Short mmCIF file of C-alpha atoms and ligand atoms in Angstrom, two decimals:
data_model
loop_
_atom_site.label_atom_id
_atom_site.label_comp_id
_atom_site.label_asym_id
_atom_site.label_seq_id
_atom_site.Cartn_x
_atom_site.Cartn_y
_atom_site.Cartn_z
CA MET A 372 27.93 -17.58 -7.80
CA LYS A 373 30.62 -18.72 -10.30
CA ARG A 374 31.49 -16.30 -13.04
CA ARG A 375 30.14 -18.66 -15.72
CA ASP A 376 26.81 -18.90 -13.90
CA LEU A 377 26.80 -15.19 -13.42
CA LEU A 378 27.11 -14.57 -17.15
CA LYS A 379 24.33 -17.04 -17.79
CA TYR A 380 22.26 -15.21 -15.21
CA PHE A 381 22.92 -11.87 -16.84
CA SER A 382 21.99 -13.17 -20.28
CA LEU A 383 18.51 -13.97 -19.05
CA GLY A 384 17.31 -10.45 -19.46
CA PRO A 385 17.01 -7.14 -17.70
CA LEU A 386 17.84 -7.12 -14.02
CA THR A 387 16.70 -4.92 -11.25
CA GLY A 388 19.07 -2.74 -9.29
CA ALA A 389 18.68 -5.00 -6.26
CA ALA A 390 19.72 -8.08 -8.19
CA ILE A 391 22.78 -6.34 -9.57
CA SER A 392 24.10 -5.18 -6.24
CA ALA A 393 23.53 -8.65 -4.81
CA VAL A 394 26.14 -10.22 -7.09
CA PRO A 395 29.92 -9.72 -7.14
CA PHE A 396 31.99 -8.36 -10.07
CA LYS A 397 29.43 -5.73 -10.73
CA SER A 398 32.04 -3.19 -11.77
CA ALA A 399 33.36 -5.55 -14.44
CA ILE A 400 30.04 -5.71 -16.21
CA ALA A 401 28.19 -2.73 -17.59
CA ALA A 402 25.05 -2.36 -15.50
CA PRO A 403 21.97 -2.81 -17.65
CA SER A 404 19.61 0.12 -17.55
CA ASN A 405 17.03 -0.06 -14.81
CA LYS A 406 14.76 2.41 -16.51
CA PRO A 407 11.62 1.12 -18.17
CA LYS A 408 11.35 1.80 -21.91
CA ARG A 409 8.12 3.57 -21.29
CA ASP A 410 7.46 5.12 -17.88
CA MET A 411 3.68 5.20 -17.52
CA VAL A 412 3.82 6.89 -14.14
CA LYS A 413 5.69 9.81 -15.69
CA GLU A 414 3.74 9.74 -18.92
CA LEU A 415 0.41 10.06 -17.12
CA GLY A 416 1.81 12.53 -14.63
CA LEU A 417 0.87 10.33 -11.68
CA ARG A 418 1.93 11.39 -8.22
CA THR A 419 4.03 8.80 -6.41
CA PHE A 420 4.62 9.15 -2.69
CA ILE A 421 6.36 7.80 0.37
CA ASN A 422 3.82 5.65 2.17
CA ALA A 423 4.12 6.36 5.89
CA ALA A 424 0.42 5.57 6.36
CA GLY A 425 0.00 1.81 5.89
CA THR A 426 -1.61 -0.79 3.66
CA TYR A 427 -4.61 1.27 2.62
CA THR A 428 -6.57 0.05 -0.41
CA PHE A 429 -6.96 3.64 -1.68
CA MET A 430 -3.18 4.11 -1.55
CA THR A 431 -2.71 0.90 -3.58
CA ALA A 432 -1.88 -0.99 -0.36
CA SER A 433 1.62 -2.41 -0.76
CA LEU A 434 4.55 -2.79 -3.16
CA MET A 435 5.36 -6.17 -4.64
CA PRO A 436 8.90 -7.39 -3.86
CA ASP A 437 11.25 -8.49 -6.69
CA GLU A 438 10.47 -12.17 -6.02
CA VAL A 439 6.80 -11.51 -6.77
CA MET A 440 7.56 -9.58 -9.97
CA GLU A 441 9.88 -12.37 -11.09
CA ALA A 442 7.05 -14.89 -10.66
CA ILE A 443 4.73 -12.60 -12.57
CA ASN A 444 7.15 -11.82 -15.39
CA SER A 445 8.44 -15.34 -15.85
CA SER A 446 4.97 -16.89 -16.01
CA SER A 447 3.66 -14.28 -18.41
CA LYS A 448 5.55 -15.71 -21.37
CA GLU A 449 3.75 -19.05 -21.69
CA PHE A 450 0.26 -20.55 -21.72
CA ILE A 451 -0.69 -22.79 -18.83
CA MET A 452 -4.06 -24.35 -18.07
CA TYR A 453 -5.80 -22.13 -15.55
CA ASP A 454 -6.96 -24.93 -13.26
CA GLU A 455 -3.49 -26.46 -13.20
CA VAL A 456 -2.02 -23.18 -11.91
CA GLN A 457 -4.72 -22.96 -9.24
CA ASP A 458 -4.21 -26.65 -8.29
CA LYS A 459 -0.43 -26.47 -7.94
CA ALA A 460 -0.22 -23.04 -6.34
CA GLY A 461 -3.12 -24.03 -4.08
CA GLU A 462 -1.24 -27.10 -2.81
CA LYS A 463 1.85 -25.00 -1.98
CA ILE A 464 -0.20 -22.26 -0.34
CA ALA A 465 -2.17 -24.76 1.70
CA ALA A 466 1.08 -26.24 3.00
CA LEU A 467 2.38 -22.78 3.97
CA CYS A 468 -0.89 -22.05 5.83
CA HIS A 469 -1.11 -25.52 7.43
CA ALA A 470 -4.47 -26.02 5.71
CA GLU A 471 -6.02 -28.89 3.77
CA ALA A 472 -6.56 -26.85 0.60
CA ALA A 473 -6.25 -23.32 -0.74
CA MET A 474 -7.06 -21.16 -3.72
CA VAL A 475 -5.99 -17.70 -4.84
CA THR A 476 -8.92 -15.32 -5.06
CA ALA A 477 -9.42 -11.76 -6.27
CA GLY A 478 -8.70 -10.32 -2.82
CA CYS A 479 -10.08 -11.22 0.60
CA TRP A 480 -13.48 -9.90 -0.43
CA SER A 481 -13.81 -12.43 -3.20
CA ALA A 482 -12.55 -15.16 -0.85
CA LEU A 483 -15.56 -14.35 1.34
CA VAL A 484 -17.97 -14.51 -1.63
CA LEU A 485 -16.54 -17.73 -3.05
CA GLY A 486 -16.20 -19.39 0.31
CA THR A 487 -19.84 -18.64 1.13
CA ALA A 488 -20.89 -19.80 -2.35
CA GLY A 489 -19.05 -23.07 -1.82
CA VAL A 490 -20.83 -23.67 1.48
CA LEU A 491 -24.22 -23.01 -0.13
CA THR A 492 -23.71 -25.14 -3.24
CA GLY A 493 -21.34 -27.93 -2.34
CA MET A 494 -20.40 -29.70 -5.59
CA ASP A 495 -23.92 -29.26 -7.03
CA LEU A 496 -23.55 -27.40 -10.36
CA GLU A 497 -27.26 -26.67 -10.57
CA LYS A 498 -27.04 -24.81 -7.30
CA VAL A 499 -23.92 -22.98 -8.52
CA ALA A 500 -25.93 -21.74 -11.52
CA GLN A 501 -28.83 -20.69 -9.30
CA LEU A 502 -26.88 -18.30 -7.07
CA PRO A 503 -27.75 -15.61 -5.95
CA ASN A 504 -31.33 -16.96 -6.03
CA VAL A 505 -31.16 -19.06 -2.90
CA ASP A 506 -34.78 -18.80 -1.75
CA SER A 507 -35.40 -22.42 -2.64
CA PHE A 508 -32.22 -23.63 -0.93
CA GLU A 509 -32.67 -25.72 2.15
CA LYS A 510 -30.00 -23.63 3.86
CA ASN A 511 -29.67 -19.93 3.00
CA GLU A 512 -29.02 -18.06 6.25
CA VAL A 513 -25.71 -16.85 7.67
CA ILE A 514 -25.34 -15.90 11.31
CA VAL A 515 -23.29 -12.83 12.16
CA GLN A 516 -22.75 -10.88 15.37
CA LYS A 517 -24.13 -7.35 15.46
CA GLY A 518 -20.63 -5.85 15.97
CA HIS A 519 -19.34 -7.80 12.95
CA ASN A 520 -22.23 -6.91 10.65
CA HIS A 521 -20.82 -4.04 8.58
CA ASP A 522 -18.94 -3.28 5.36
CA TYR A 523 -17.66 -6.72 4.39
CA ILE A 524 -21.00 -8.50 5.03
CA HIS A 525 -21.77 -7.34 1.46
CA ALA A 526 -19.40 -10.03 0.23
CA LEU A 527 -21.61 -12.67 1.82
CA THR A 528 -24.96 -11.15 0.84
CA ASN A 529 -23.68 -11.14 -2.76
CA THR A 530 -24.35 -14.87 -2.78
CA GLY A 531 -28.01 -14.28 -1.95
CA ILE A 532 -27.83 -15.35 1.69
CA LYS A 533 -29.82 -13.67 4.39
CA PRO A 534 -27.77 -12.43 7.36
CA VAL A 535 -29.23 -13.28 10.73
CA VAL A 536 -27.86 -10.87 13.33
CA VAL A 537 -27.23 -11.96 16.90
CA GLU A 538 -25.71 -10.33 19.99
CA THR A 539 -25.60 -12.80 22.86
CA MET A 540 -24.94 -16.52 23.19
CA ASP A 541 -28.63 -16.88 23.91
CA ASP A 542 -29.54 -15.11 20.65
CA LEU A 543 -27.11 -17.36 18.83
CA GLU A 544 -28.64 -20.59 20.11
CA LYS A 545 -32.11 -19.27 19.24
CA ALA A 546 -31.07 -18.13 15.74
CA ILE A 547 -29.79 -21.53 14.69
CA ASN A 548 -32.35 -23.45 12.68
CA ALA A 549 -32.62 -25.82 9.71
CA LYS A 550 -31.89 -22.93 7.33
CA THR A 551 -28.57 -21.96 8.91
CA ALA A 552 -25.88 -22.46 6.28
CA LEU A 553 -22.87 -20.74 7.81
CA MET A 554 -21.51 -18.75 10.77
CA TYR A 555 -19.35 -15.75 9.82
CA PHE A 556 -16.74 -14.10 12.06
CA LEU A 557 -14.98 -10.80 11.28
CA ASN A 558 -11.71 -11.04 13.22
CA GLU A 559 -10.91 -7.32 13.40
CA SER A 560 -14.35 -6.76 15.01
CA THR A 561 -13.66 -9.23 17.82
CA PRO A 562 -13.77 -6.46 20.45
CA HIS A 563 -17.13 -5.24 19.10
CA GLY A 564 -18.83 -8.60 19.49
CA LYS A 565 -20.03 -10.27 22.67
CA ILE A 566 -19.06 -13.77 21.53
CA LEU A 567 -15.41 -14.78 21.16
CA HIS A 568 -13.87 -17.26 18.74
CA LYS A 569 -13.91 -20.22 21.09
CA GLU A 570 -17.57 -19.94 22.06
CA TRP A 571 -18.54 -19.22 18.45
CA LEU A 572 -16.79 -22.37 17.28
CA GLU A 573 -18.19 -24.51 20.09
CA VAL A 574 -21.75 -23.66 19.10
CA ALA A 575 -20.95 -24.18 15.39
CA LYS A 576 -19.44 -27.63 16.06
CA LYS A 577 -22.32 -28.63 18.29
CA HIS A 578 -24.80 -27.91 15.50
CA ASN A 579 -22.51 -29.01 12.69
CA ILE A 580 -22.50 -25.62 10.98
CA PRO A 581 -19.53 -24.51 8.84
CA THR A 582 -17.62 -21.38 9.87
CA ILE A 583 -15.79 -18.70 7.88
CA ILE A 584 -13.48 -16.01 9.22
CA ASP A 585 -12.21 -12.79 7.66
CA ILE A 586 -8.60 -12.11 8.76
CA ALA A 587 -7.88 -9.78 5.82
CA ALA A 588 -5.37 -7.39 7.41
CA ASP A 589 -4.49 -9.54 10.43
CA ILE A 590 -1.14 -10.82 9.14
CA PRO A 591 1.36 -10.05 10.78
CA PRO A 592 1.88 -11.91 12.99
CA VAL A 593 2.73 -14.73 10.58
CA GLU A 594 1.26 -17.33 12.95
CA ASN A 595 -2.19 -15.93 12.26
CA LEU A 596 -1.96 -17.71 8.88
CA TRP A 597 -2.57 -21.02 10.65
CA LYS A 598 -3.96 -19.94 14.05
CA TYR A 599 -7.61 -19.80 13.00
CA SER A 600 -7.78 -23.08 11.11
CA GLU A 601 -6.08 -24.75 14.09
CA MET A 602 -8.72 -23.14 16.28
CA GLY A 603 -11.39 -24.83 14.16
CA PHE A 604 -12.60 -22.35 11.52
CA ASP A 605 -13.46 -24.19 8.31
CA LEU A 606 -12.64 -21.38 5.88
CA ILE A 607 -10.12 -18.54 6.23
CA CYS A 608 -10.05 -15.41 4.07
CA VAL A 609 -6.94 -13.22 3.80
CA SER A 610 -5.88 -10.22 1.70
CA GLY A 611 -2.87 -10.95 -0.49
CA GLY A 612 -1.90 -7.38 -1.20
CA LYS A 613 -1.65 -5.97 2.29
CA ALA A 614 1.32 -6.85 4.54
CA ILE A 615 2.00 -10.09 2.61
CA ARG A 616 2.78 -7.85 -0.37
CA GLY A 617 1.33 -10.00 -3.14
CA PRO A 618 -0.67 -8.44 -5.98
CA GLN A 619 -3.22 -5.98 -4.58
CA SER A 620 -5.88 -7.77 -6.60
CA ALA A 621 -5.16 -11.15 -4.96
CA GLY A 622 -6.22 -12.88 -1.78
CA LEU A 623 -6.42 -16.32 -0.23
CA LEU A 624 -9.21 -18.72 0.62
CA TYR A 625 -8.12 -21.83 2.49
CA GLY A 626 -9.35 -24.48 4.88
CA LYS A 627 -11.43 -27.62 4.42
CA LYS A 628 -10.73 -29.42 1.16
CA ASP A 629 -14.33 -30.08 0.19
CA LEU A 630 -15.30 -26.44 0.79
CA VAL A 631 -12.40 -25.01 -1.24
CA ALA A 632 -13.23 -27.41 -4.09
CA ALA A 633 -16.85 -26.25 -3.95
CA ALA A 634 -15.79 -22.57 -3.88
CA ARG A 635 -13.82 -23.07 -7.07
CA LEU A 636 -17.03 -24.03 -8.91
CA SER A 637 -18.20 -20.41 -8.52
CA ALA A 638 -14.89 -18.99 -9.75
CA PRO A 639 -13.12 -18.65 -13.13
CA PRO A 640 -12.30 -20.32 -15.44
CA ARG A 641 -15.89 -21.57 -15.05
CA GLY A 642 -18.65 -19.17 -16.10
CA GLY A 643 -22.38 -19.15 -15.42
CA ASN A 644 -21.71 -18.41 -11.76
CA ILE A 645 -21.59 -15.41 -9.47
CA GLY A 646 -17.79 -15.35 -9.35
CA ARG A 647 -16.98 -15.13 -13.05
CA GLY A 648 -15.89 -11.53 -12.62
CA MET A 649 -13.58 -12.37 -9.72
CA LYS A 650 -10.72 -13.44 -11.95
CA VAL A 651 -7.09 -13.53 -10.90
CA ASN A 652 -4.77 -14.25 -13.78
CA LYS A 653 -2.09 -16.94 -13.70
CA GLU A 654 0.58 -14.32 -13.08
CA GLU A 655 -1.31 -13.04 -10.01
CA ILE A 656 -1.84 -16.58 -8.75
CA LEU A 657 1.86 -17.35 -8.97
CA GLY A 658 2.81 -13.90 -7.73
CA MET A 659 0.59 -14.47 -4.72
CA TYR A 660 2.27 -17.77 -3.99
CA ALA A 661 5.72 -16.16 -4.35
CA ALA A 662 4.72 -13.35 -1.97
CA LEU A 663 3.37 -15.74 0.66
CA ASP A 664 6.39 -18.04 0.40
CA ARG A 665 8.72 -15.07 0.84
CA TYR A 666 6.64 -13.67 3.68
CA VAL A 667 6.42 -16.90 5.68
CA LYS A 668 10.17 -17.53 5.37
CA GLN A 669 11.39 -14.05 6.21
CA ASP A 670 12.95 -13.12 9.55
CA HIS A 671 9.97 -11.63 11.37
CA GLU A 672 11.84 -10.72 14.51
CA LYS A 673 14.45 -8.79 12.58
CA GLU A 674 11.71 -7.01 10.63
CA TRP A 675 9.97 -6.02 13.87
CA LYS A 676 13.21 -4.56 15.23
CA GLU A 677 13.68 -2.55 12.03
CA TRP A 678 10.15 -1.19 12.36
CA GLU A 679 10.83 -0.13 15.93
CA GLU A 680 14.07 1.58 14.89
CA LYS A 681 12.36 3.47 12.08
CA ILE A 682 9.51 4.54 14.35
CA ALA A 683 12.08 5.79 16.90
CA ILE A 684 13.86 7.90 14.25
CA ILE A 685 10.61 9.63 13.27
CA GLU A 686 9.42 9.91 16.87
CA ASN A 687 12.67 11.56 18.01
CA ALA A 688 12.59 14.08 15.15
CA ALA A 689 9.00 15.04 15.98
CA LYS A 690 9.61 15.25 19.75
CA LYS A 691 12.46 17.74 19.22
CA VAL A 692 9.84 20.36 18.47
CA LYS A 693 8.50 22.05 21.62
CA GLY A 694 4.87 21.29 22.43
CA VAL A 695 4.85 17.99 20.51
CA THR A 696 3.87 14.71 22.17
CA THR A 697 4.21 11.23 20.73
CA GLU A 698 2.89 7.80 21.53
CA VAL A 699 3.74 4.41 20.04
CA THR A 700 1.06 1.73 20.06
CA VAL A 701 0.56 -1.63 18.39
CA PRO A 702 -2.98 -2.43 17.28
CA PRO A 703 -3.74 -5.88 18.74
CA ILE A 704 -5.61 -7.24 15.71
CA ALA A 705 -5.57 -5.61 12.27
CA ASN A 706 -2.40 -3.89 11.02
CA HIS A 707 -0.42 -5.35 13.90
CA THR A 708 2.70 -3.21 13.52
CA PRO A 709 4.13 -0.31 15.57
CA ALA A 710 2.15 2.88 14.98
CA LEU A 711 3.25 6.37 15.95
CA LYS A 712 0.75 9.01 17.00
CA ILE A 713 1.95 12.61 16.90
CA SER A 714 -0.05 15.37 18.58
CA TRP A 715 0.78 18.88 19.74
CA ASP A 716 -0.24 21.84 21.81
CA THR A 717 -1.86 24.08 19.18
CA SER A 718 -1.01 27.21 21.13
CA VAL A 719 2.66 26.39 20.50
CA VAL A 720 2.55 24.53 17.18
CA LYS A 721 0.02 26.49 15.16
CA THR A 722 -1.30 23.95 12.69
CA THR A 723 -3.89 21.19 12.54
CA PRO A 724 -3.23 17.53 11.74
CA LYS A 725 -5.17 17.92 8.47
CA ASP A 726 -2.98 20.89 7.46
CA LEU A 727 0.21 19.06 8.37
CA GLN A 728 -0.98 16.04 6.39
CA ALA A 729 -1.65 18.27 3.37
CA ARG A 730 1.78 19.93 3.62
CA LEU A 731 3.55 16.56 3.76
CA ARG A 732 1.54 15.49 0.73
CA GLU A 733 2.38 18.64 -1.20
CA GLY A 734 6.09 18.53 -0.31
CA ASN A 735 8.86 17.03 -2.34
CA PRO A 736 9.00 14.08 -2.06
CA SER A 737 5.30 13.70 -1.37
CA ILE A 738 4.55 11.83 1.86
CA GLU A 739 1.26 10.25 2.93
CA VAL A 740 0.37 9.93 6.60
CA MET A 741 -3.02 9.39 8.21
CA SER A 742 -4.88 11.94 10.26
CA PHE A 743 -7.72 10.53 12.30
CA ALA A 744 -10.58 12.14 14.18
CA ASP A 745 -8.58 12.16 17.43
CA ASN A 746 -6.55 15.13 16.17
CA THR A 747 -3.31 13.27 15.68
CA ILE A 748 -1.02 12.37 12.80
CA ASN A 749 -0.64 8.61 12.48
CA ILE A 750 2.37 6.93 11.03
CA THR A 751 3.39 3.36 10.32
CA VAL A 752 6.69 2.33 8.76
CA PHE A 753 5.99 -1.14 7.38
CA MET A 754 5.41 0.19 3.85
CA LEU A 755 8.52 2.42 3.81
CA LYS A 756 11.41 1.61 1.51
CA PRO A 757 14.86 1.50 3.16
CA GLY A 758 16.03 4.98 4.10
CA GLN A 759 12.67 6.68 3.69
CA GLU A 760 12.23 6.89 7.46
CA LYS A 761 14.92 9.60 7.48
CA ILE A 762 13.08 11.65 4.87
CA VAL A 763 9.81 11.31 6.80
CA ALA A 764 11.55 12.31 10.05
CA THR A 765 13.17 15.37 8.48
CA ARG A 766 10.00 16.56 6.77
CA ILE A 767 7.84 16.18 9.88
CA ASN A 768 10.39 18.04 11.98
CA GLU A 769 10.59 20.78 9.32
CA GLU A 770 6.84 21.28 9.11
CA LEU A 771 6.27 21.22 12.87
CA THR A 772 9.15 23.67 13.38
CA LYS A 773 7.76 26.00 10.68
CA ALA A 774 4.36 25.97 12.38
CA SER A 775 5.97 26.89 15.72
CA ALA A 776 7.66 30.03 14.42
C1 LIG B 2109 -9.02 -5.11 3.30
C2 LIG B 2109 -10.11 -5.88 3.91
C3 LIG B 2109 -10.99 -6.66 3.15
C4 LIG B 2109 -10.94 -6.68 1.65
O1 LIG B 2109 -9.79 -7.28 1.23
P1 LIG B 2109 -9.31 -7.20 -0.29
O2 LIG B 2109 -8.10 -8.07 -0.30
O3 LIG B 2109 -9.02 -5.77 -0.59
O4 LIG B 2109 -10.42 -7.75 -1.11
C5 LIG B 2109 -11.94 -7.42 3.80
N1 LIG B 2109 -12.04 -7.41 5.15
C6 LIG B 2109 -11.24 -6.65 5.92
C7 LIG B 2109 -11.43 -6.66 7.39
C8 LIG B 2109 -10.25 -5.85 5.33
O5 LIG B 2109 -9.44 -5.12 6.09
#
């Protein structure tokens, strides 16, 4: 950057620490203060913590990178027509996901609602206004496998549809009838269903039934963004605020052009529909696009290596304590990132995972880890800020050592 450009850059407003250190001559220019004028976190006495757990909704999932905040801040200063933001961002997002069309939704959950609504109504505004009263609709049933029929099915039933639960291929063929509107697949539940993607899609194509898939937390790997539409799913639903690190309130619906257009009829800015409360503001729409653009273009191999290195630092610190065992696994579908399990011989290390979790939480700095029913502490590093792996490693070693005394 030339000095003249640099000065112009600096005159644009407050900069973040990261932006300052990225440019030369920093010592020649007084660093603008990084501190917010009003620190709400402090003011309300909110506990912040090092997130060594993962992208959990109750932990506010992920942190938005500077590029996302720049998109949010810069777009917050002007009015823009809502549909124009959705159109333009949608085109860019569709291109990044190798899809025909896309829209930003209020999370993956709302992508499931709006996608289902679009399938039920098409471009018929009378039908849009009728939802969730779909009794009179020619098609109002959605087929779901038994192992996929939990939690998130509520997104679909919100539209008024009736879920029809199947287990085997035989059940599936029998369940299909003139009222079948849609076939729904929950990707993370693949191992809990008897029917796999390919067979599911073959039956759907044979009977000309649209398909929707929930891949909320299944990015990374980045290729999953286009894998399922290439496989033949008509609508794909993704969380924006998990590993992609967009706004936590945002998500993506993409796939067939006519279906995305129909889904938008049940979403803001239009009212008189079931999706009026599923609003994402223009800043979130653009922030979501910025996050996805950044995510798709980043060096995924390098990131994976960094995760492995961070996991190794924590693993080695834990293993130094006698009686402690560790294991590194990578979940094949959701939250596909290295995960460290720490367990111990309780006759040597006299504490429980729940107690250790509580002590890490109560320490300074506060650290969140997961502790599951299998009596282990579970750690991921993909939500750590640079350097935090060392703090986590030290604290875990400290607490395990203390419990061994
Ligand atoms: C997180 C999640 C959702 C909900 O996603 P939001 O973006 O929080 O709305 C839906 N399905 C699955 C499988 C998830 O993991």
